[in-house]
């Protein structure tokens, strides 16, 4: 299967582990990700606050316009990119007036988008197009007994509610973890916010939010947290030590992208695991499974 | 909670401000709010907000421009979309918050650190076509001044760890090749949305 791939800015910087493991896992599952040429930033959840939704959506629409001639589903590995791309796509499909105006703006740069594509998340592609059965068959390294908290985050399931799973009590991510042979632990806060883009301007918001998440994951007995979202991964990984300093806690919870765990379970080359990017070391938790 | 009691002293209707907000891209949705409070109990950052979204909407309806614009409410929204999926009237609260941020920046209410972050982010994207953490951080501190830099020394461990694990590239990503046309598109879009707010 071929897809048009939108990596997003984070995959080139803070979330390189996401890019490396996603590409490797896609290859192992015969999914061909063809990068959209000369893509631009989707604006995340921030640009709209400066220039308004319309301008941000037009800017995002340029990526869809470039991808359209190929007719392949657009796939992204970032929840925030998904939010921008999928909601923009929906507007192009459902709002004729918006579409006409947006195309008037796109034409200023020589582009046009007719709204014919589907926008999807890599997580959803893995679950729907590959399926749990094929994933289980592909497992070469048993993760039996590994206790994993599946942190779905917010935008993955709420950008387009019910498109993929329940927006508040999603179940698919846990099923994916179990299809990898690991144990999905009870984690009631699995869709609770991580503090999002406040890491710089509102550190307290992030510290407070992720403290609650660690508490909830630890209560369920998790050894690692796994997430599809680069923003969640960064906040939980980079600010964990800060939570321990400020709150007198002692969390030592590795935060992996689900694609990293898949790369390990598939026994792909260690490069594909991309564990050197993890700030909280995952090696102690994964040592019993031969990860070193 | 203390902030629940924060009410304007005198109720004086000033519909000019309300009409201005209603005319923003998603502003008319505010009229649909029936004050049920679902957004308030759903919000991830409600505890530290001056007013919950529904209270903010009420203040807009009353025309309380300064109270609304000086509130931290829309700056503290994390776009987690919980309110969005729960609102029984289908108000796209996250989009409304975007409008309020934009309106605040356009009208000189940009004192919150988040406002500096938003401006820094946009400056990077507009200039390069892609966002670059290093550039955003530098611009953010430029906007906020030296005091803020000193405050962030407490966070140096976070930065050092990020650098150590090769997660903060020091060089920016390559600019979008077709940046000239991207800029033309953005200029045209801003012109169009200014002409016709929906």
PDB file of C-alpha atoms in Angstrom, chain B residues 3 5 10-12 29 34 74 88 92 97 112-113 117 122 126 132 140 145 149 159 172-173 178-179 192:
ATOM      1  CA  UNK B   3     -12.479  32.648  40.636  1.00  0.00           C
ATOM      2  CA  UNK B   5     -17.043  34.643  42.373  1.00  0.00           C
ATOM      3  CA  UNK B  10     -21.798  46.606  37.354  1.00  0.00           C
ATOM      4  CA  UNK B  11     -23.661  44.998  34.536  1.00  0.00           C
ATOM      5  CA  UNK B  12     -23.597  47.542  31.758  1.00  0.00           C
ATOM      6  CA  UNK B  29     -21.087  30.316  17.783  1.00  0.00           C
ATOM      7  CA  UNK B  34     -26.711  27.994  26.817  1.00  0.00           C
ATOM      8  CA  UNK B  74      -8.126  31.704  26.045  1.00  0.00           C
ATOM      9  CA  UNK B  88     -24.198  19.857  23.592  1.00  0.00           C
ATOM     10  CA  UNK B  92     -16.276  24.650  18.473  1.00  0.00           C
ATOM     11  CA  UNK B  97     -10.403  30.524  21.587  1.00  0.00           C
ATOM     12  CA  UNK B 112       0.646  36.818  28.763  1.00  0.00           C
ATOM     13  CA  UNK B 113       3.785  34.759  28.088  1.00  0.00           C
ATOM     14  CA  UNK B 117       5.092  32.216  22.345  1.00  0.00           C
ATOM     15  CA  UNK B 122       4.201  32.411  13.824  1.00  0.00           C
ATOM     16  CA  UNK B 126       6.027  32.764   8.254  1.00  0.00           C
ATOM     17  CA  UNK B 132      12.103  25.539  14.433  1.00  0.00           C
ATOM     18  CA  UNK B 140      10.232  34.112  22.780  1.00  0.00           C
ATOM     19  CA  UNK B 145      13.078  40.137  28.088  1.00  0.00           C
ATOM     20  CA  UNK B 149      15.621  34.275  30.734  1.00  0.00           C
ATOM     21  CA  UNK B 159      17.323  21.908  27.837  1.00  0.00           C
ATOM     22  CA  UNK B 172      17.138  25.326  11.584  1.00  0.00           C
ATOM     23  CA  UNK B 173      15.483  22.991   9.061  1.00  0.00           C
ATOM     24  CA  UNK B 178       8.608  27.446  -2.745  1.00  0.00           C
ATOM     25  CA  UNK B 179       8.599  29.959   0.111  1.00  0.00           C
ATOM     26  CA  UNK B 192      -9.565  37.509   2.155  1.00  0.00           C
TER      27      UNK B 192
END
